[in-house]
Amino acid sequence: MNKLKSWSKIALSAATPLLAFPGLAMAEGAGAPDLRAGWDELWHELMIDIWVIGIIFALITLYLLIKYRRRRHDEEGSAPRLSKLASFGWVFVPAFLFMADDIFLAAKNFELWNKMREVPEGAYEIKVEGFMWGFDITHPGGATATNELRVPEGTPVKASLSSRDVVHSFFLPDYRVKWDMVPGMNTYLWFNSGAPGEHVMTCAEYCGTMHSGMYGKVIVMPKAEFDKWVKENAPAPEKHS
Amino acid sequence: MNGYAHEMSWHTSYWPMVVSVGVLFLVPLAFSFYFVYQKPLLAALSLGIGAPLVLISIAGWVKEGLEDEHGYGTGLSVWAMPFLIVSEALLFVGFFAAYWATRLTAASWPPAGTPELSAVIPIIMTVILVSSSVTIHLAETRLEGEKYDRGWFLTWLGVTIVLGALFLGISAFEWTELFHEGFNFRTNVFSSSFFSITGFHGSHVLVGLIIFLCILIPALSGKINKSFVKAASIYWHFVDVVWFFVASQLYFW
Amino acid sequence: MSTQALLEPSDTAEVAAVKQRFSLKEWIFTTDHKRVAVLYMIGAFAAFFVAGLMAMLMRTELASLGPTVTADPSTYNTWLYFHGAAMILGYQIPALTGFFANYYVPLMIGAKDVAFPRVNALSVWLFWMGIILALLTFVIPDPPDIMWTGYPPYSILTGGNTAFYTFTVLLMGFSSIAGGVNFLTTIIYMRAPGVTWGKMNMFIWCTLAAFIIQIIFVPVLGSAVTMLTFDKYLGTSFFNPAAGGSPLIYENLFWFYSHPAVYVIFLPAIGLIYEIIATFARNRIFNYKKIVYYGVMGVVGLGGIVWAHHLYVAGIPNWMILIHVFMTLIISVPVGLLMIGLLGTLYKGSIHYATPMLYAAGFLFLFLIGGLTGIPNAMSSIYIHLTDTYWMPGHFHYVMAISMTTAIIGGTYYVFPKMTGRMYNETLGRIGFILFFVGVNITFMFTMIMGVKGMPRRYYDYQQFPEIEWMQQIATVGSYIIFLGALVVLISWLHGAFYGRKVGRNPWGSRSLEWTHAPSPPPPGNYGDGVKLPDDWNPYGYGK
Ligand code: HEA
Ligand code: HEA
Ligand code: CUA
Ligand SMILES: [Cu+2]
């Protein structure tokens, strides 16, 4: 069933990954997509896909293992030799089926991938710098914080990532995003902040002794509260040293 | 009736095991004592244990190889050498890949601190190395059949060794000059690649020379394994070919 | 029906061709491929044992929030470093391309030994030196704490002894290259007359493929760790961003080898499973030629161009991701063909469930799960969330750690009578298998679920994810069951080697050369005057 779906979609989507790369497709302009929902949806489709394949293979395996048990000690296998046609058939038919599924998955993948990598316009831009062992955050207005990423609700947020020392990885499990912070490079990711609440923010690339202790929170705040916080925490101009 | 009669005993050789222990002391342990734990004395001790073990096993191995009594792989060295060469080539590919990646993404090249490299030295070195490829080929031509001529073989093998040593000497001279100009491992990304790649190539030349010595010394008393000589000569040509890459990429690009 | 009755009742022990007397010297300085194989086996299982104990410590540490076994995170990191490095470099690669390749290749192709027996002994001893260096981790000050991937700049900045890591890799690498040159030469040039390309055992094909991968890719890893050593100790700046280098160069070079390395493990392992299934199902290999060309060689061809699937979020350019997503997904085609080949070999077979066959059956399921969990990883968008979470240990323990361990343990049971001339105890064998199979599924199923929930890997503690503690606990219980299983396996081998019933040359009733033509255990030189094969000989010529 899944296979059928894949066949019908291939015609439509085979070309997508090529066209949609790099940066040719735009996330539909207006409302920023919900990455978490997008990820979860593709994940579920993918799970159906591999469960179907897995169960088919597992059932066949079980059947063969049970059906062909040895009954007498001098019994031998009696499988017929394959004809030339059959031997090619047993390569190319499965190969095409598998490949069809692969191409279908690749197409699906790049659809989501492009959404995840295209930052919607008007995103709130913050800088996150990883260090051993924490995250330093700088807001556009100059407000700073460590291990506490405050963002306004319902806004796409772009995090520009860098590192002061070794490779870290900025990981927000609830938003299904992460990206490496590489010293000497500038990388980024974006996510859609959603409703007010708190989410884990943690390091996902091994960075030494306290790797597991390198974490903080994303705090999604109602718009007004957030604006207030930003104002209060903006650095006073004369405080520069 | 049972054909096992002449295979009654298990074959043994001391050298593979001894050389491995030697290598453990000679390289990882000595290096770690010196650079990691800053214990020069222990490092020297490690070298003192490792080096003799390695030398004695090389000698022992060569002797055994020439007297080989079971000879399973007789004549196969030549056919094995291409596989080794694939490996060696990929080792250089790794270093070159790093060099290219750095260089092609660099904002400006050469990076600050790089002195003008001499164009004459690499040309001289190329001439020497190519000649040595010719001489080892000459040596090989009188190895077997009616043309067999041990004197000829020894002479040209000797010339090859001298040329190889000369090559290494010039390389060492160039390195010292560069060190004096303040261009060393630490200078910049180019110096990293420059010294690593020329150094690795040089170490291959050195290994080639050691192999040739291992052929020359027993050959003086008439013991020659032809397949092995051919394999060694293929290896030498390979080292020669690699040099073209080294020279063109590091000096003339 | 008793198990024996389903095997060869006529198989009785012959008088040993050579008087066996134990001589330590003949073992340590041996150049005989069968004994080199045993040396490999001891080293590889020692690594498995110690690294397995580290896993038990890690699992115990993770069983509860906060410190459990140790209060020092770097102790945990050192365990994990050792566990990963030793399991891959010290256990699986040497067990498959050292132990099994050495034991089987000359026997299966009808040769007296490998092409260069002394080089063979050299490769096992270099491997041993690597094991010794790795084991020193536990006694030296500032042991390595850089994980088996050793990414700079951490590996350069750390106070830990990165040199022991790089030299372990280099020693094992030299050993692998020596082995590769030796075995490629042996397989290509030393086959007995009659053992043609079209009649080579599947294991030989897979080993050939694995060694092709080794000689091409190992040196690149060698170059990467050499540059790492230079950077840390000589002050070069290959990977130093401040000086114009880049850590990404290391990451790419590392995975350029370490992805193909997983196929170096996978191919010989599935080769062993082919042998076991063909023998215990007494059946021909399904679609032999096509499986070799499109399956085995397909994996070799694709294996080298998918490494960037470890680096989707590392900051590499988009065009690389595009190519590598496609290529990684396409790997499912040759691997799928290899799976179909195994199932086809069961079809109309006559399957006898001795312990090796149980492990082979277990492999079919474990590898299916493991392989299919590779598909989400391959998809760059899904990967973003999953990478570096517990999902990954879930994936690679299924696909590598435990699948390939079923092949290795099953394969060892399979050669056991040939190697020792004795039979292990079937009941112990089965108990071991059941414990192992149950344990691994508990442990790594929960590992995967934790990953989807977001738990990152390489964590000493998980204060930010208190809600998954119960899953960690179940995984820990599972790991104790695995340990029990492994213990039973070990006991069954020791028991079998000393007290097992004596067997003859072919207790399984196989058609393959090493069973039909060589006594158990085979003497020096294997086949005496050499092997003469009839024209219609085939290692899988059943049912005729
Ligand atoms: C023996 C070892 C082994 C094997 C065989 C594989 C096989 C595969 N692996 Fe795995 N992998 C590892 C060992 C292995 N892996 C290790 C050790 C790591 C982690 C390293 C680290 O970071 O420490 C890793 C990590 C890893 C990653 C990176 C994760 C990360 O960076 O966080 C990815 C990403 O693509 C991946 C993918 C795959 C794929 C697609 C396969 C494929 O080859 C699987 C193919 C098999 C099947 C698909 C099942 C059988 C086929 C069918 C039933 C046919 C039909 C199927 C379809 C059409 C889908 N693996
Ligand atoms: C071949 C590979 C292999 C094998 C077999 C295993 C086996 C096991 N591994 Fe591991 N593992 C890795 C390869 C492997 N692993 C790698 C590469 C990593 C990543 C490292 C990194 O992040 O850098 C990893 C990481 C890893 C983690 C992640 C830790 C973290 O990220 O923080 C965990 C956690 O549960 C784990 C657990 C286990 C367990 C419980 C087993 C058990 O199955 C072990 C069972 C074995 C024993 C208990 C041995 C007992 C033996 C005997 C009693 C004697 C028997 C003797 C004979 C049979 C001769 N492993
Ligand atoms: Cu920072 Cu891990
Ligand atoms: Cu991979």
mmCIF file of C-alpha atoms in Angstrom, chain A:
data_model
loop_
_atom_site.group_PDB
_atom_site.id
_atom_site.type_symbol
_atom_site.label_atom_id
_atom_site.label_comp_id
_atom_site.label_asym_id
_atom_site.label_seq_id
_atom_site.Cartn_x
_atom_site.Cartn_y
_atom_site.Cartn_z
ATOM 1 C CA MET A 1 0.000 0.000 0.000
ATOM 2 C CA ASN A 2 2.766 2.281 0.981
ATOM 3 C CA LYS A 3 4.625 1.260 -2.102
ATOM 4 C CA LEU A 4 1.692 2.282 -4.274
ATOM 5 C CA LYS A 5 1.630 5.665 -2.684
ATOM 6 C CA SER A 6 5.307 5.999 -3.276
ATOM 7 C CA TRP A 7 4.999 5.123 -6.941
ATOM 8 C CA SER A 8 2.342 7.702 -7.556
ATOM 9 C CA LYS A 9 4.291 10.373 -5.773
ATOM 10 C CA ILE A 10 7.544 9.683 -7.488
ATOM 11 C CA ALA A 11 6.451 11.148 -10.772
ATOM 12 C CA LEU A 12 5.623 14.356 -8.969
ATOM 13 C CA SER A 13 8.458 14.554 -6.560
ATOM 14 C CA ALA A 14 11.444 12.965 -8.247
ATOM 15 C CA ALA A 15 12.566 16.316 -9.518
ATOM 16 C CA THR A 16 11.857 18.222 -6.316
ATOM 17 C CA PRO A 17 15.149 17.670 -4.542
ATOM 18 C CA LEU A 18 17.066 18.855 -7.531
ATOM 19 C CA LEU A 19 14.940 21.933 -8.012
ATOM 20 C CA ALA A 20 14.542 22.778 -4.384
ATOM 21 C CA PHE A 21 18.262 22.892 -3.761
ATOM 22 C CA PRO A 22 20.084 25.002 -2.716
ATOM 23 C CA GLY A 23 17.757 27.725 -1.758
ATOM 24 C CA LEU A 24 15.623 27.816 -4.881
ATOM 25 C CA ALA A 25 12.399 27.055 -3.081
ATOM 26 C CA MET A 26 11.076 29.523 -0.585
ATOM 27 C CA ALA A 27 9.005 28.672 2.412
ATOM 28 C CA GLU A 28 5.655 30.064 1.319
ATOM 29 C CA GLY A 29 6.400 33.642 2.281
ATOM 30 C CA ALA A 30 3.798 34.497 4.881
ATOM 31 C CA GLY A 31 3.298 32.326 7.985
ATOM 32 C CA ALA A 32 6.455 30.545 9.076
ATOM 33 C CA PRO A 33 6.064 26.750 8.941
ATOM 34 C CA ASP A 34 5.838 24.696 12.098
ATOM 35 C CA LEU A 35 9.002 22.618 11.969
ATOM 36 C CA ARG A 36 8.091 20.407 14.843
ATOM 37 C CA ALA A 37 4.827 19.360 13.217
ATOM 38 C CA GLY A 38 6.605 18.928 9.906
ATOM 39 C CA TRP A 39 9.229 16.741 11.461
ATOM 40 C CA ASP A 40 6.727 14.653 13.378
ATOM 41 C CA GLU A 41 4.624 14.127 10.295
ATOM 42 C CA LEU A 42 7.523 12.968 8.161
ATOM 43 C CA TRP A 43 8.734 10.831 11.029
ATOM 44 C CA HIS A 44 5.402 9.074 11.170
ATOM 45 C CA GLU A 45 5.304 8.477 7.456
ATOM 46 C CA LEU A 46 8.812 7.160 7.647
ATOM 47 C CA MET A 47 7.936 4.890 10.528
ATOM 48 C CA ILE A 48 5.061 3.432 8.525
ATOM 49 C CA ASP A 49 7.406 2.949 5.605
ATOM 50 C CA ILE A 50 10.098 1.091 7.513
ATOM 51 C CA TRP A 51 7.667 -0.836 9.683
ATOM 52 C CA VAL A 52 5.930 -2.120 6.562
ATOM 53 C CA ILE A 53 9.225 -3.181 5.032
ATOM 54 C CA GLY A 54 10.380 -4.619 8.334
ATOM 55 C CA ILE A 55 7.237 -6.617 8.942
ATOM 56 C CA ILE A 56 7.168 -8.003 5.413
ATOM 57 C CA PHE A 57 10.768 -9.152 5.708
ATOM 58 C CA ALA A 58 10.287 -10.452 9.240
ATOM 59 C CA LEU A 59 7.223 -12.476 8.330
ATOM 60 C CA ILE A 60 8.890 -14.006 5.308
ATOM 61 C CA THR A 61 11.922 -14.829 7.420
ATOM 62 C CA LEU A 62 9.812 -16.459 10.126
ATOM 63 C CA TYR A 63 7.868 -18.455 7.584
ATOM 64 C CA LEU A 64 11.014 -19.766 5.911
ATOM 65 C CA LEU A 65 12.701 -20.550 9.216
ATOM 66 C CA ILE A 66 9.723 -22.573 10.422
ATOM 67 C CA LYS A 67 8.624 -24.181 7.186
ATOM 68 C CA TYR A 68 11.936 -25.657 6.129
ATOM 69 C CA ARG A 69 13.142 -27.328 9.305
ATOM 70 C CA ARG A 70 15.183 -30.481 8.842
ATOM 71 C CA ARG A 71 13.251 -33.709 9.350
ATOM 72 C CA ARG A 72 15.812 -36.449 8.643
ATOM 73 C CA HIS A 73 19.555 -36.363 9.065
ATOM 74 C CA ASP A 74 20.279 -37.069 5.402
ATOM 75 C CA GLU A 75 17.859 -34.525 4.076
ATOM 76 C CA GLU A 76 19.280 -31.846 1.836
ATOM 77 C CA GLY A 77 17.977 -28.622 0.374
ATOM 78 C CA SER A 78 16.049 -29.056 -2.847
ATOM 79 C CA ALA A 79 15.783 -25.537 -4.172
ATOM 80 C CA PRO A 80 15.730 -25.389 -7.970
ATOM 81 C CA ARG A 81 18.420 -23.444 -9.832
ATOM 82 C CA LEU A 82 17.279 -20.107 -11.162
ATOM 83 C CA SER A 83 16.893 -19.544 -14.848
ATOM 84 C CA LYS A 84 18.856 -16.667 -16.339
ATOM 85 C CA LEU A 85 15.764 -14.515 -16.502
ATOM 86 C CA ALA A 86 14.752 -15.309 -12.938
ATOM 87 C CA SER A 87 18.228 -14.547 -11.644
ATOM 88 C CA PHE A 88 18.126 -11.094 -13.177
ATOM 89 C CA GLY A 89 14.566 -10.634 -12.074
ATOM 90 C CA TRP A 90 15.531 -11.321 -8.487
ATOM 91 C CA VAL A 91 18.046 -8.509 -8.704
ATOM 92 C CA PHE A 92 16.298 -5.858 -10.706
ATOM 93 C CA VAL A 93 12.763 -6.109 -9.426
ATOM 94 C CA PRO A 94 13.716 -5.705 -5.757
ATOM 95 C CA ALA A 95 16.346 -3.149 -6.700
ATOM 96 C CA PHE A 96 13.769 -0.999 -8.431
ATOM 97 C CA LEU A 97 11.293 -1.344 -5.615
ATOM 98 C CA PHE A 98 13.894 -0.354 -3.056
ATOM 99 C CA MET A 99 15.136 2.460 -5.210
ATOM 100 C CA ALA A 100 11.618 3.750 -5.714
ATOM 101 C CA ASP A 101 11.182 3.920 -1.986
ATOM 102 C CA ASP A 102 14.573 5.566 -1.577
ATOM 103 C CA ILE A 103 13.810 8.266 -4.123
ATOM 104 C CA PHE A 104 10.418 8.857 -2.586
ATOM 105 C CA LEU A 105 12.029 9.280 0.822
ATOM 106 C CA ALA A 106 14.739 11.537 -0.547
ATOM 107 C CA ALA A 107 12.146 13.770 -2.142
ATOM 108 C CA LYS A 108 10.159 13.971 1.075
ATOM 109 C CA ASN A 109 13.337 14.674 2.923
ATOM 110 C CA PHE A 110 14.415 17.651 0.896
ATOM 111 C CA GLU A 111 10.970 19.152 1.113
ATOM 112 C CA LEU A 112 11.307 19.311 4.883
ATOM 113 C CA TRP A 113 15.007 20.043 4.765
ATOM 114 C CA ASN A 114 14.459 23.172 2.736
ATOM 115 C CA LYS A 115 11.914 24.377 5.266
ATOM 116 C CA MET A 116 14.347 23.725 8.059
ATOM 117 C CA ARG A 117 17.177 25.561 6.366
ATOM 118 C CA GLU A 118 15.299 28.553 4.898
ATOM 119 C CA VAL A 119 14.927 31.132 7.605
ATOM 120 C CA PRO A 120 11.558 32.888 7.190
ATOM 121 C CA GLU A 121 11.663 36.597 6.713
ATOM 122 C CA GLY A 122 11.308 38.724 9.796
ATOM 123 C CA ALA A 123 12.818 36.145 12.103
ATOM 124 C CA TYR A 124 14.052 37.326 15.469
ATOM 125 C CA GLU A 125 17.843 37.025 15.302
ATOM 126 C CA ILE A 126 19.945 36.091 18.245
ATOM 127 C CA LYS A 127 23.555 35.062 18.615
ATOM 128 C CA VAL A 128 24.486 31.950 20.531
ATOM 129 C CA GLU A 129 28.079 31.252 21.337
ATOM 130 C CA GLY A 130 29.060 27.888 22.791
ATOM 131 C CA PHE A 131 31.891 27.568 25.265
ATOM 132 C CA MET A 132 33.128 24.934 27.689
ATOM 133 C CA TRP A 133 30.529 24.520 29.172
ATOM 134 C CA GLY A 134 27.583 26.743 28.443
ATOM 135 C CA PHE A 135 25.774 28.917 25.919
ATOM 136 C CA ASP A 136 26.253 32.682 25.770
ATOM 137 C CA ILE A 137 23.311 34.446 24.227
ATOM 138 C CA THR A 138 23.243 37.934 22.747
ATOM 139 C CA HIS A 139 20.007 39.633 21.715
ATOM 140 C CA PRO A 140 19.808 42.169 18.889
ATOM 141 C CA GLY A 141 19.296 44.966 21.403
ATOM 142 C CA GLY A 142 22.447 43.961 23.236
ATOM 143 C CA ALA A 143 20.849 42.083 26.124
ATOM 144 C CA THR A 144 22.903 39.057 27.092
ATOM 145 C CA ALA A 145 22.284 35.908 29.068
ATOM 146 C CA THR A 146 23.956 32.614 29.748
ATOM 147 C CA ASN A 147 22.073 29.338 29.353
ATOM 148 C CA GLU A 148 18.774 31.166 29.174
ATOM 149 C CA LEU A 149 17.355 31.806 25.772
ATOM 150 C CA ARG A 150 14.340 34.105 26.004
ATOM 151 C CA VAL A 151 12.240 34.450 22.908
ATOM 152 C CA PRO A 152 8.862 36.024 22.128
ATOM 153 C CA GLU A 153 5.956 33.662 21.478
ATOM 154 C CA GLY A 154 4.817 32.694 18.002
ATOM 155 C CA THR A 155 7.870 34.053 16.239
ATOM 156 C CA PRO A 156 10.426 32.425 14.009
ATOM 157 C CA VAL A 157 13.788 32.694 15.740
ATOM 158 C CA LYS A 158 17.100 32.496 13.961
ATOM 159 C CA ALA A 159 20.043 31.513 16.090
ATOM 160 C CA SER A 160 23.470 32.365 14.690
ATOM 161 C CA LEU A 161 25.853 29.832 16.098
ATOM 162 C CA SER A 162 29.538 30.058 16.845
ATOM 163 C CA SER A 163 31.961 28.601 19.308
ATOM 164 C CA ARG A 164 34.667 30.029 21.487
ATOM 165 C CA ASP A 165 36.683 26.866 21.920
ATOM 166 C CA VAL A 166 35.701 23.391 20.706
ATOM 167 C CA VAL A 167 32.892 21.918 18.637
ATOM 168 C CA HIS A 168 29.523 21.990 20.426
ATOM 169 C CA SER A 169 26.082 21.361 19.094
ATOM 170 C CA PHE A 170 23.074 23.522 19.852
ATOM 171 C CA PHE A 171 20.140 21.188 20.419
ATOM 172 C CA LEU A 172 16.515 22.023 21.148
ATOM 173 C CA PRO A 173 14.796 18.615 21.345
ATOM 174 C CA ASP A 174 11.279 20.019 21.603
ATOM 175 C CA TYR A 175 11.749 21.966 18.395
ATOM 176 C CA ARG A 176 13.436 19.073 16.574
ATOM 177 C CA VAL A 177 16.409 21.213 15.613
ATOM 178 C CA LYS A 178 20.097 21.126 16.277
ATOM 179 C CA TRP A 179 23.222 22.352 14.546
ATOM 180 C CA ASP A 180 26.937 22.220 15.267
ATOM 181 C CA MET A 181 28.788 25.204 16.666
ATOM 182 C CA VAL A 182 32.204 25.087 15.057
ATOM 183 C CA PRO A 183 35.055 27.354 16.101
ATOM 184 C CA GLY A 184 36.048 29.605 13.239
ATOM 185 C CA MET A 185 32.727 29.163 11.457
ATOM 186 C CA ASN A 186 29.324 30.753 11.546
ATOM 187 C CA THR A 187 26.399 28.398 11.344
ATOM 188 C CA TYR A 188 22.730 28.873 12.055
ATOM 189 C CA LEU A 189 19.420 27.211 12.682
ATOM 190 C CA TRP A 190 15.922 28.508 13.099
ATOM 191 C CA PHE A 191 12.815 27.409 14.926
ATOM 192 C CA ASN A 192 9.302 28.618 15.498
ATOM 193 C CA SER A 193 8.949 29.591 19.129
ATOM 194 C CA GLY A 194 5.265 28.687 19.551
ATOM 195 C CA ALA A 195 3.263 29.072 22.742
ATOM 196 C CA PRO A 196 4.778 30.411 25.978
ATOM 197 C CA GLY A 197 6.574 27.798 28.034
ATOM 198 C CA GLU A 198 9.979 26.338 28.784
ATOM 199 C CA HIS A 199 12.030 23.942 26.724
ATOM 200 C CA VAL A 200 15.325 22.169 27.147
ATOM 201 C CA MET A 201 18.372 23.526 25.352
ATOM 202 C CA THR A 202 21.365 21.265 25.532
ATOM 203 C CA CYS A 203 24.708 20.408 23.975
ATOM 204 C CA ALA A 204 24.777 17.454 21.616
ATOM 205 C CA GLU A 205 28.380 17.268 20.472
ATOM 206 C CA TYR A 206 30.932 15.798 22.814
ATOM 207 C CA CYS A 207 32.927 18.718 24.191
ATOM 208 C CA GLY A 208 34.791 17.362 27.195
ATOM 209 C CA THR A 209 34.291 16.632 30.840
ATOM 210 C CA MET A 210 31.100 18.582 31.474
ATOM 211 C CA HIS A 211 29.464 17.905 28.110
ATOM 212 C CA SER A 212 26.401 16.542 29.918
ATOM 213 C CA GLY A 213 26.273 19.617 32.146
ATOM 214 C CA MET A 214 26.130 22.042 29.244
ATOM 215 C CA TYR A 215 22.449 22.849 29.176
ATOM 216 C CA GLY A 216 19.931 25.577 29.779
ATOM 217 C CA LYS A 217 16.416 26.544 28.869
ATOM 218 C CA VAL A 218 14.526 28.180 26.099
ATOM 219 C CA ILE A 219 11.939 30.454 27.716
ATOM 220 C CA VAL A 220 9.111 31.429 25.401
ATOM 221 C CA MET A 221 7.464 34.572 26.744
ATOM 222 C CA PRO A 222 4.301 36.466 25.893
ATOM 223 C CA LYS A 223 5.131 39.310 23.563
ATOM 224 C CA ALA A 224 4.653 42.145 26.044
ATOM 225 C CA GLU A 225 6.592 40.483 28.819
ATOM 226 C CA PHE A 226 9.395 39.739 26.441
ATOM 227 C CA ASP A 227 9.650 43.311 25.216
ATOM 228 C CA LYS A 228 9.809 44.452 28.779
ATOM 229 C CA TRP A 229 12.567 42.006 29.586
ATOM 230 C CA VAL A 230 14.602 43.091 26.597
ATOM 231 C CA LYS A 231 14.297 46.708 27.525
ATOM 232 C CA GLU A 232 15.290 46.119 31.134
ATOM 233 C CA ASN A 233 18.273 44.052 30.162
ATOM 234 C CA ALA A 234 19.599 46.153 27.349
ATOM 235 C CA PRO A 235 23.086 47.315 28.309
ATOM 236 C CA ALA A 236 23.360 50.937 29.416
ATOM 237 C CA PRO A 237 25.584 52.725 26.870
ATOM 238 C CA GLU A 238 28.034 54.081 29.444
ATOM 239 C CA LYS A 239 28.682 50.647 30.925
ATOM 240 C CA HIS A 240 31.165 49.945 28.114
ATOM 241 C CA SER A 241 34.679 49.437 29.302
#
